[in-house]
Amino acid sequence: MRRDYDVAVIGGGLLGSAIAWGLGRLDARVCVLDEGDIARRASRANFALVWVQGKGLGFPAYADWTVEGAGRWPELAEALRYQTGLDLCYERPGGFHMALSEREMEARAAVASRMAAQGAAAGIELLGRDELRRLMPQIGPDVVGASYCPMDGHVNSLRTFRAFHEGMRGLGVDYRAEAPVEAIEARPGGGFELRTPAGEMGAARVVLAAGNANERLARQVGLHAPMLPTRGQIIVTERTGRFLDHLVMTIRQTDEGSIMIGDSKEEVLEDAETTLRVGAVIADRARRIFPALARLNVVRTWSGIRVMTRDGFPIYDESTSHPGAFVACCHSGVTLAAQHAFVLAPMILAGRLDARAAPFSARRFADAPATLAA
Amino acid sequence: MFRRAMADPRPEVGITIDGAAVRAREGDTVAAALLASGRDVRRRTAVSGAARLPFCMMGVCFDCLVSIDGVGNRQGCLIAVREGMRVEVQRGARQVGR
């Protein structure tokens, strides 16, 4: 049976499901059109940090948006726990970005001073080796120092993803798997027709939240989403007793004790393989940071494709040629989940992005079309 | 729980389980020696702390995880006993560095 919706969200990853859950809380009639289990889903491959440190360098509005989003995580975690009973294990122990050479330390210092110069709310402290050792006696002899931001945190991101989906179901959001949108057509009287392999449906508004596929979909509705995806690889060890009280940007211990090691970046878009060459570098850096990790057994490795815009900053935009069409693209589906659920969703339901979203328009790209709302 | 066959002719091998001297047999896996010891050798799982004993005895289920000579999370069913081996039943997650 055909149904019409207030909003169709294209993409059921962390970003799409956060928006759809936020819309569902506002009693909107919402459908989520998603791919299936074998989608290249960053939401199942990510590192689960709620990371603030250094975000928005050269883009103060993004720095503020990130600080606000991290600040609202407790509220999001509580709302989802209350509704679904799932504990998202949100913690904010502060995060370290380790330097393994004087050159890396200079790079950390440059980030800290540039963030301070642009008035960032999230202060970054620099710690020398001795200071760092008092906080983290586990570090190895190669660690020169680190930058530290007390606002950095982490969650159980798989459980977050599940909580959004259970939450959506509880709110009556209509979720369709195996229904990737092939075409979006504007209806003469307003609204959209969406064609999927699972049939057609209609919606007054449409939100593109399809990750890197937004680039293709955006063109159909006068929007612009230039993407530049990269691949990341992650190594996971067996579960261990509590080892890390803080986060390291590339190493974290999960709520259940596994140690995740990550942060590689390749210009490769195949997510069905991991490579020894990259894994060896990741593991070697982890071992230099914390020598005791060397004896742990690795139980899993995987790779994932990052959702990344061409300049690395989020895009939130609306179309003038296709009123009611919105796009949301960002790398930080975990960090910004509260912003997407609590701030972006109400704007979309109201039919108009407001001043908080304005800095994120794709108008900043030289090749932007003239159909983006001013 | 398990009783050794009376006619088992294999030579004995001395190991310790949680510090107590135990006589195993040459060719026993650590998991078999644990089960035959008559001791309470239930490990505790890393997350929920549930009690577990060696189960599949062929390297698949990981329910025989045990600390051997100070190294945690070893699969007892895949490792043969050696004279003087120190086996500790692992209660909870392995500790990093052990």
Short mmCIF file of C-alpha atoms in Angstrom, two decimals:
data_model
loop_
_atom_site.label_atom_id
_atom_site.label_comp_id
_atom_site.label_asym_id
_atom_site.label_seq_id
_atom_site.Cartn_x
_atom_site.Cartn_y
_atom_site.Cartn_z
CA MET A 1 0.00 0.00 0.00
CA ARG A 2 1.27 3.45 -0.91
CA ARG A 3 1.77 5.92 1.88
CA ASP A 4 2.64 9.56 2.05
CA TYR A 5 4.94 10.94 4.67
CA ASP A 6 5.82 14.29 6.16
CA VAL A 7 9.49 13.50 5.74
CA ALA A 8 11.42 10.82 3.91
CA VAL A 9 14.95 10.33 5.20
CA ILE A 10 17.24 8.72 2.67
CA GLY A 11 19.81 6.68 4.54
CA GLY A 12 19.45 4.77 7.79
CA GLY A 13 22.96 5.10 9.18
CA LEU A 14 23.78 7.03 12.32
CA LEU A 15 23.09 10.37 10.70
CA GLY A 16 19.83 9.42 8.99
CA SER A 17 18.53 7.50 11.97
CA ALA A 18 19.40 10.35 14.37
CA ILE A 19 17.43 12.78 12.23
CA ALA A 20 14.54 10.35 11.77
CA TRP A 21 14.42 9.63 15.52
CA GLY A 22 14.42 13.37 16.20
CA LEU A 23 11.58 13.83 13.71
CA GLY A 24 9.66 10.91 15.22
CA ARG A 25 9.86 12.55 18.65
CA LEU A 26 8.12 15.57 17.12
CA ASP A 27 5.26 13.33 15.96
CA ALA A 28 6.14 13.67 12.29
CA ARG A 29 5.16 10.85 9.91
CA VAL A 30 8.58 9.69 8.83
CA CYS A 31 9.98 6.97 6.65
CA VAL A 32 13.61 5.93 6.40
CA LEU A 33 14.71 4.47 3.10
CA ASP A 34 17.84 2.46 3.63
CA GLU A 35 20.15 0.00 1.94
CA GLY A 36 20.47 -3.54 3.27
CA ASP A 37 22.92 -5.35 5.51
CA ILE A 38 25.79 -5.29 3.04
CA ALA A 39 25.78 -1.52 2.61
CA ARG A 40 29.11 0.25 3.03
CA ARG A 41 28.02 1.50 6.36
CA ALA A 42 30.36 3.81 8.22
CA SER A 43 28.00 3.52 11.19
CA ARG A 44 29.15 -0.06 11.71
CA ALA A 45 32.84 0.61 11.09
CA ASN A 46 33.53 3.74 13.08
CA PHE A 47 35.78 4.28 16.08
CA ALA A 48 33.04 5.52 18.47
CA LEU A 49 34.72 8.66 19.68
CA VAL A 50 32.80 11.76 20.71
CA TRP A 51 35.79 13.85 19.69
CA VAL A 52 36.11 17.60 20.07
CA GLN A 53 39.84 18.23 20.07
CA GLY A 54 41.00 20.16 17.00
CA LYS A 55 37.64 19.93 15.19
CA GLY A 56 36.72 23.10 13.33
CA LEU A 57 40.23 24.34 12.76
CA GLY A 58 39.68 27.17 10.27
CA PHE A 59 35.89 26.83 10.65
CA PRO A 60 34.81 28.30 14.03
CA ALA A 61 31.12 27.50 13.51
CA TYR A 62 31.99 23.81 13.21
CA ALA A 63 34.10 24.01 16.36
CA ASP A 64 31.12 25.49 18.24
CA TRP A 65 28.69 22.96 16.71
CA THR A 66 30.98 20.13 17.85
CA VAL A 67 31.34 21.48 21.41
CA GLU A 68 27.57 21.87 21.67
CA GLY A 69 26.99 18.40 20.24
CA ALA A 70 29.43 16.74 22.64
CA GLY A 71 27.84 18.71 25.48
CA ARG A 72 24.40 17.34 24.65
CA TRP A 73 25.51 13.70 24.53
CA PRO A 74 24.44 12.99 28.12
CA GLU A 75 20.96 14.23 27.27
CA LEU A 76 20.87 12.06 24.13
CA ALA A 77 22.17 8.99 25.95
CA GLU A 78 19.58 9.46 28.68
CA ALA A 79 16.71 9.97 26.21
CA LEU A 80 17.63 6.81 24.32
CA ARG A 81 18.18 4.83 27.52
CA TYR A 82 14.82 5.96 28.85
CA GLN A 83 13.06 4.96 25.65
CA THR A 84 14.90 1.76 24.71
CA GLY A 85 16.56 0.58 27.93
CA LEU A 86 19.93 0.49 26.14
CA ASP A 87 22.98 1.86 27.91
CA LEU A 88 25.10 3.69 25.33
CA CYS A 89 28.04 3.78 27.75
CA TYR A 90 28.77 7.44 27.12
CA GLU A 91 31.85 8.61 29.02
CA ARG A 92 33.86 11.78 28.86
CA PRO A 93 37.28 10.90 30.25
CA GLY A 94 39.18 13.44 28.11
CA GLY A 95 41.30 12.59 25.10
CA PHE A 96 44.99 12.58 24.32
CA HIS A 97 46.52 12.97 20.90
CA MET A 98 49.95 11.37 21.29
CA ALA A 99 53.15 12.61 19.69
CA LEU A 100 55.86 10.06 18.87
CA SER A 101 58.41 12.62 17.70
CA GLU A 102 59.31 16.28 18.25
CA ARG A 103 57.83 16.99 14.84
CA GLU A 104 54.49 15.45 15.81
CA MET A 105 54.59 17.46 19.04
CA GLU A 106 55.14 20.66 17.09
CA ALA A 107 52.12 19.79 14.96
CA ARG A 108 50.02 19.35 18.14
CA ALA A 109 51.26 22.69 19.43
CA ALA A 110 50.33 24.36 16.14
CA VAL A 111 46.79 22.97 16.31
CA ALA A 112 46.43 24.08 19.94
CA SER A 113 47.58 27.63 19.24
CA ARG A 114 45.50 28.00 16.08
CA MET A 115 42.37 26.74 17.88
CA ALA A 116 43.07 29.18 20.73
CA ALA A 117 43.60 32.01 18.23
CA GLN A 118 40.18 31.43 16.67
CA GLY A 119 38.59 31.55 20.13
CA ALA A 120 37.65 27.87 20.35
CA ALA A 121 35.62 26.95 23.43
CA ALA A 122 37.39 23.61 23.73
CA GLY A 123 40.81 24.36 25.16
CA ILE A 124 43.66 22.10 24.14
CA GLU A 125 46.44 21.59 26.66
CA LEU A 126 49.92 20.48 25.73
CA LEU A 127 51.62 17.99 27.99
CA GLY A 128 55.29 17.10 28.00
CA ARG A 129 56.43 13.56 28.57
CA ASP A 130 56.86 13.82 32.35
CA GLU A 131 53.48 15.41 32.91
CA LEU A 132 51.87 12.85 30.63
CA ARG A 133 53.53 9.97 32.50
CA ARG A 134 51.99 11.07 35.75
CA LEU A 135 48.55 10.72 34.15
CA MET A 136 49.35 7.67 32.02
CA PRO A 137 52.21 5.64 33.42
CA GLN A 138 51.63 3.03 30.69
CA ILE A 139 53.24 5.12 27.92
CA GLY A 140 56.34 3.86 26.18
CA PRO A 141 59.76 5.51 25.81
CA ASP A 142 58.99 6.84 22.31
CA VAL A 143 56.17 9.09 23.48
CA VAL A 144 57.35 12.70 23.42
CA GLY A 145 54.16 14.29 24.73
CA ALA A 146 50.53 14.81 23.84
CA SER A 147 47.79 17.33 23.42
CA TYR A 148 44.79 16.92 25.70
CA CYS A 149 41.20 18.08 25.61
CA PRO A 150 38.91 17.33 28.57
CA MET A 151 35.80 17.46 26.35
CA ASP A 152 36.69 14.33 24.38
CA GLY A 153 34.61 11.26 25.11
CA HIS A 154 33.41 7.99 23.65
CA VAL A 155 30.39 5.70 23.51
CA ASN A 156 29.35 2.26 22.41
CA SER A 157 28.56 3.29 18.85
CA LEU A 158 27.04 0.00 17.71
CA ARG A 159 24.63 0.18 20.60
CA THR A 160 23.93 3.83 19.74
CA PHE A 161 23.06 2.77 16.21
CA ARG A 162 20.79 0.03 17.52
CA ALA A 163 19.18 2.41 20.03
CA PHE A 164 18.29 4.89 17.30
CA HIS A 165 16.69 2.10 15.28
CA GLU A 166 14.77 0.69 18.25
CA GLY A 167 13.83 4.24 19.16
CA MET A 168 12.56 4.93 15.66
CA ARG A 169 10.44 1.80 15.75
CA GLY A 170 8.99 2.84 19.08
CA LEU A 171 8.05 6.21 17.65
CA GLY A 172 6.30 4.71 14.64
CA VAL A 173 8.95 5.67 12.10
CA ASP A 174 8.55 3.50 9.02
CA TYR A 175 11.92 1.90 8.29
CA ARG A 176 12.48 0.23 4.91
CA ALA A 177 15.59 -1.84 4.33
CA GLU A 178 16.69 -2.87 0.82
CA ALA A 179 15.10 0.34 -0.45
CA PRO A 180 17.93 2.51 -1.78
CA VAL A 181 16.51 5.55 -3.52
CA GLU A 182 17.14 5.49 -7.25
CA ALA A 183 15.38 8.69 -8.22
CA ILE A 184 13.78 11.67 -6.55
CA GLU A 185 11.18 13.60 -8.51
CA ALA A 186 9.50 16.84 -7.52
CA ARG A 187 5.69 16.67 -7.62
CA PRO A 188 3.98 19.54 -9.43
CA GLY A 189 2.04 20.63 -6.35
CA GLY A 190 5.03 20.31 -3.99
CA GLY A 191 6.63 17.36 -2.30
CA PHE A 192 8.52 14.45 -3.76
CA GLU A 193 8.11 11.04 -5.33
CA LEU A 194 10.85 8.60 -4.38
CA ARG A 195 11.59 5.56 -6.51
CA THR A 196 13.15 2.52 -4.83
CA PRO A 197 13.40 -1.19 -5.70
CA ALA A 198 10.83 -1.69 -2.93
CA GLY A 199 8.30 0.58 -4.61
CA GLU A 200 7.49 4.27 -4.78
CA MET A 201 6.48 6.60 -2.02
CA GLY A 202 5.68 10.21 -1.51
CA ALA A 203 6.85 12.73 1.05
CA ALA A 204 6.41 16.46 1.61
CA ARG A 205 10.06 16.79 2.53
CA VAL A 206 13.12 14.76 1.80
CA VAL A 207 16.42 14.61 3.68
CA LEU A 208 19.49 13.22 1.98
CA ALA A 209 21.45 11.35 4.64
CA ALA A 210 22.98 8.72 2.40
CA GLY A 211 26.62 9.34 3.27
CA ASN A 212 28.91 9.44 0.26
CA ALA A 213 25.93 8.62 -2.00
CA ASN A 214 24.59 12.08 -1.21
CA GLU A 215 26.81 13.41 -3.98
CA ARG A 216 24.75 11.58 -6.61
CA LEU A 217 21.35 12.23 -5.01
CA ALA A 218 22.00 15.92 -4.35
CA ARG A 219 22.18 16.71 -8.07
CA GLN A 220 18.64 15.44 -8.53
CA VAL A 221 17.18 18.13 -6.28
CA GLY A 222 19.40 21.16 -6.86
CA LEU A 223 21.68 20.45 -3.91
CA HIS A 224 25.45 20.09 -3.75
CA ALA A 225 27.37 17.47 -1.79
CA PRO A 226 30.95 17.12 -2.99
CA MET A 227 32.43 14.13 -1.19
CA LEU A 228 35.98 12.90 -0.74
CA PRO A 229 35.75 9.54 1.03
CA THR A 230 38.76 7.72 2.44
CA ARG A 231 39.30 4.29 3.94
CA GLY A 232 40.19 3.65 7.56
CA GLN A 233 41.33 0.35 9.09
CA ILE A 234 40.78 -0.75 12.66
CA ILE A 235 42.34 -3.47 14.83
CA VAL A 236 40.54 -4.87 17.86
CA THR A 237 42.16 -6.90 20.62
CA GLU A 238 40.70 -9.40 23.02
CA ARG A 239 38.90 -8.02 26.05
CA THR A 240 41.12 -7.12 28.95
CA GLY A 241 40.76 -5.72 32.41
CA ARG A 242 40.65 -1.91 32.66
CA PHE A 243 43.85 -0.59 31.13
CA LEU A 244 43.06 2.93 29.94
CA ASP A 245 41.30 5.52 32.07
CA HIS A 246 41.54 8.08 29.27
CA LEU A 247 41.12 8.11 25.52
CA VAL A 248 43.85 8.30 22.97
CA MET A 249 42.68 9.49 19.57
CA THR A 250 43.88 6.27 17.99
CA ILE A 251 43.46 3.87 20.93
CA ARG A 252 40.48 3.37 23.19
CA GLN A 253 39.22 0.69 25.50
CA THR A 254 35.57 -0.16 25.03
CA ASP A 255 33.03 -0.52 27.82
CA GLU A 256 33.43 -4.31 27.53
CA GLY A 257 37.22 -4.22 27.66
CA SER A 258 38.31 -4.63 24.02
CA ILE A 259 41.05 -2.29 22.89
CA MET A 260 40.38 -0.63 19.54
CA ILE A 261 43.29 0.69 17.54
CA GLY A 262 42.66 2.81 14.48
CA ASP A 263 43.19 5.90 12.46
CA SER A 264 44.65 5.03 9.13
CA LYS A 265 43.70 6.91 6.01
CA GLU A 266 43.95 5.65 2.46
CA GLU A 267 42.61 6.80 -0.85
CA VAL A 268 41.08 3.37 -1.39
CA LEU A 269 37.34 2.73 -1.41
CA GLU A 270 37.23 -1.05 -1.01
CA ASP A 271 35.90 -1.96 2.43
CA ALA A 272 35.91 -5.75 2.04
CA GLU A 273 39.64 -6.06 2.72
CA THR A 274 42.20 -5.12 5.31
CA THR A 275 45.88 -4.91 4.45
CA LEU A 276 48.83 -6.12 6.47
CA ARG A 277 50.90 -3.14 5.33
CA VAL A 278 48.55 -0.64 6.97
CA GLY A 279 47.66 -2.87 9.92
CA ALA A 280 51.36 -3.25 10.74
CA VAL A 281 51.83 0.51 10.93
CA ILE A 282 48.73 0.95 13.10
CA ALA A 283 49.84 -1.84 15.44
CA ASP A 284 53.42 -0.60 15.61
CA ARG A 285 52.37 2.92 16.59
CA ALA A 286 50.03 1.50 19.23
CA ARG A 287 52.84 -0.64 20.61
CA ARG A 288 55.15 2.38 20.77
CA ILE A 289 52.49 4.36 22.64
CA PHE A 290 51.64 1.53 25.06
CA PRO A 291 54.27 -1.25 24.95
CA ALA A 292 52.11 -3.57 27.07
CA LEU A 293 49.62 -3.86 24.18
CA ALA A 294 52.18 -5.84 22.18
CA ARG A 295 51.32 -9.10 23.94
CA LEU A 296 47.58 -8.90 23.37
CA ASN A 297 45.85 -11.07 20.82
CA VAL A 298 44.08 -9.40 17.92
CA VAL A 299 40.58 -10.79 17.48
CA ARG A 300 39.25 -8.69 14.60
CA THR A 301 40.32 -6.23 11.95
CA TRP A 302 38.13 -4.34 9.56
CA SER A 303 38.09 -1.45 7.19
CA GLY A 304 35.43 1.15 6.60
CA ILE A 305 34.82 3.98 4.19
CA ARG A 306 34.61 7.36 5.85
CA VAL A 307 31.81 9.68 4.93
CA MET A 308 33.79 12.82 4.21
CA THR A 309 32.96 16.01 2.41
CA ARG A 310 35.53 17.50 0.09
CA ASP A 311 36.74 19.99 2.72
CA GLY A 312 36.09 17.72 5.71
CA PHE A 313 33.42 19.95 7.26
CA PRO A 314 29.71 19.13 7.50
CA ILE A 315 27.20 20.19 4.89
CA TYR A 316 23.65 21.06 5.93
CA ASP A 317 21.70 22.69 3.15
CA GLU A 318 18.35 23.23 1.53
CA SER A 319 17.35 23.63 -2.08
CA THR A 320 15.58 26.58 -3.71
CA SER A 321 14.84 24.76 -6.94
CA HIS A 322 13.27 21.90 -4.94
CA PRO A 323 11.74 23.41 -1.78
CA GLY A 324 11.57 20.82 0.98
CA ALA A 325 14.75 19.04 -0.11
CA PHE A 326 17.53 19.02 2.49
CA VAL A 327 20.96 17.48 2.62
CA ALA A 328 23.01 16.46 5.64
CA CYS A 329 26.56 15.16 5.24
CA CYS A 330 29.15 14.86 7.90
CA HIS A 331 32.00 12.71 9.04
CA SER A 332 31.06 12.80 12.71
CA GLY A 333 27.83 10.87 12.95
CA VAL A 334 28.67 9.85 16.53
CA THR A 335 30.01 13.14 17.88
CA LEU A 336 27.19 15.15 16.32
CA ALA A 337 24.34 12.71 16.92
CA ALA A 338 22.67 14.96 19.49
CA GLN A 339 22.84 17.95 17.14
CA HIS A 340 21.22 15.95 14.37
CA ALA A 341 18.45 14.63 16.59
CA PHE A 342 17.74 17.71 18.70
CA VAL A 343 18.69 20.67 16.48
CA LEU A 344 18.63 19.66 12.82
CA ALA A 345 15.46 17.52 12.92
CA PRO A 346 13.20 20.36 14.19
CA MET A 347 14.55 22.68 11.50
CA ILE A 348 13.73 20.12 8.82
CA LEU A 349 10.23 19.63 10.16
CA ALA A 350 9.77 23.41 10.20
CA GLY A 351 10.82 23.40 6.54
CA ARG A 352 13.64 25.87 6.97
CA LEU A 353 17.24 25.59 8.15
CA ASP A 354 17.96 28.46 10.53
CA ALA A 355 21.01 30.54 11.34
CA ARG A 356 22.70 27.71 13.26
CA ALA A 357 22.90 25.62 10.08
CA ALA A 358 23.68 28.49 7.72
CA PRO A 359 27.49 28.34 8.04
CA PHE A 360 27.38 24.75 6.78
CA SER A 361 25.82 25.51 3.39
CA ALA A 362 27.62 24.07 0.37
CA ARG A 363 27.72 27.62 -0.99
CA ARG A 364 31.28 27.65 0.37
CA PHE A 365 32.41 25.45 -2.52
CA ALA A 366 33.48 27.24 -5.70
CA ASP A 367 31.46 24.86 -7.87
CA ALA A 368 28.19 25.21 -5.92
CA PRO A 369 25.06 25.58 -8.05
CA ALA A 370 22.81 28.64 -7.78
CA THR A 371 19.99 26.53 -6.34
CA LEU A 372 21.15 26.55 -2.71
CA ALA A 373 19.12 28.59 -0.24
CA ALA A 374 20.83 31.82 0.72
CA MET B 1 33.30 -35.00 37.31
CA PHE B 2 35.68 -36.97 35.11
CA ARG B 3 37.60 -40.04 36.15
CA ARG B 4 40.77 -41.22 34.44
CA ALA B 5 40.70 -44.68 32.91
CA MET B 6 42.44 -47.13 35.22
CA ALA B 7 44.45 -48.57 32.37
CA ASP B 8 45.88 -45.24 31.14
CA PRO B 9 49.56 -46.15 30.82
CA ARG B 10 50.93 -42.66 30.01
CA PRO B 11 53.58 -41.22 32.29
CA GLU B 12 52.57 -38.54 34.76
CA VAL B 13 53.38 -34.85 34.30
CA GLY B 14 53.41 -32.48 37.27
CA ILE B 15 51.73 -29.09 36.84
CA THR B 16 50.17 -26.57 39.22
CA ILE B 17 46.61 -25.32 39.06
CA ASP B 18 46.12 -22.11 41.05
CA GLY B 19 49.30 -23.04 42.90
CA ALA B 20 48.22 -26.55 43.87
CA ALA B 21 50.25 -29.51 42.57
CA VAL B 22 48.27 -31.68 40.14
CA ARG B 23 49.33 -34.88 38.37
CA ALA B 24 48.37 -34.79 34.70
CA ARG B 25 49.37 -37.28 32.01
CA GLU B 26 51.73 -36.81 29.12
CA GLY B 27 49.69 -35.77 26.09
CA ASP B 28 46.90 -34.19 28.12
CA THR B 29 45.79 -30.81 26.95
CA VAL B 30 45.60 -28.19 29.69
CA ALA B 31 41.81 -28.25 29.36
CA ALA B 32 41.71 -32.05 29.81
CA ALA B 33 44.04 -31.79 32.81
CA LEU B 34 41.78 -29.15 34.35
CA LEU B 35 38.67 -31.29 33.90
CA ALA B 36 40.41 -34.41 35.23
CA SER B 37 41.85 -32.61 38.27
CA GLY B 38 38.68 -32.85 40.34
CA ARG B 39 39.12 -29.20 41.29
CA ASP B 40 36.71 -26.33 40.74
CA VAL B 41 38.19 -25.00 37.50
CA ARG B 42 35.29 -22.83 36.36
CA ARG B 43 36.57 -19.64 34.75
CA ARG B 44 34.55 -16.40 34.82
CA THR B 45 33.75 -14.62 31.55
CA ALA B 46 35.18 -11.19 30.80
CA VAL B 47 31.96 -9.17 30.58
CA SER B 48 29.16 -10.79 32.59
CA GLY B 49 31.28 -12.92 34.91
CA ALA B 50 29.33 -16.10 34.04
CA ALA B 51 30.93 -19.41 35.03
CA ARG B 52 32.32 -21.56 32.20
CA LEU B 53 34.15 -24.84 31.75
CA PRO B 54 36.10 -26.13 28.73
CA PHE B 55 33.46 -27.21 26.24
CA CYS B 56 34.33 -27.97 22.64
CA MET B 57 37.89 -29.23 23.30
CA MET B 58 38.85 -28.40 19.71
CA GLY B 59 39.76 -24.72 19.63
CA VAL B 60 36.45 -23.25 18.62
CA CYS B 61 34.44 -22.09 21.64
CA PHE B 62 37.13 -20.31 23.68
CA ASP B 63 35.47 -21.42 26.90
CA CYS B 64 38.74 -22.99 28.10
CA LEU B 65 40.60 -19.64 28.27
CA VAL B 66 43.18 -19.92 30.99
CA SER B 67 46.37 -18.29 32.20
CA ILE B 68 49.46 -20.41 31.50
CA ASP B 69 52.85 -19.48 32.92
CA GLY B 70 51.63 -15.93 33.48
CA VAL B 71 50.12 -15.33 30.05
CA GLY B 72 46.37 -14.86 30.02
CA ASN B 73 43.65 -15.87 27.53
CA ARG B 74 45.35 -19.00 26.26
CA GLN B 75 43.21 -21.76 24.82
CA GLY B 76 43.74 -24.63 27.22
CA CYS B 77 42.37 -27.22 24.80
CA LEU B 78 45.09 -26.49 22.22
CA ILE B 79 48.11 -26.63 24.52
CA ALA B 80 49.68 -29.81 25.89
CA VAL B 81 50.81 -29.94 29.52
CA ARG B 82 54.51 -29.70 30.31
CA GLU B 83 56.35 -30.57 33.51
CA GLY B 84 56.26 -27.57 35.86
CA MET B 85 53.58 -25.65 33.94
CA ARG B 86 51.76 -23.04 36.04
CA VAL B 87 48.07 -22.93 35.18
CA GLU B 88 45.70 -20.40 36.70
CA VAL B 89 41.96 -20.42 36.22
CA GLN B 90 41.10 -17.03 34.79
CA ARG B 91 38.42 -15.15 36.67
CA GLY B 92 37.29 -12.29 34.43
CA ALA B 93 39.19 -10.55 31.67
CA ARG B 94 42.85 -10.98 30.96
CA GLN B 95 45.02 -8.19 32.33
CA VAL B 96 47.16 -6.21 29.89
CA GLY B 97 50.80 -7.15 30.35
CA ARG B 98 49.95 -10.61 31.67
#
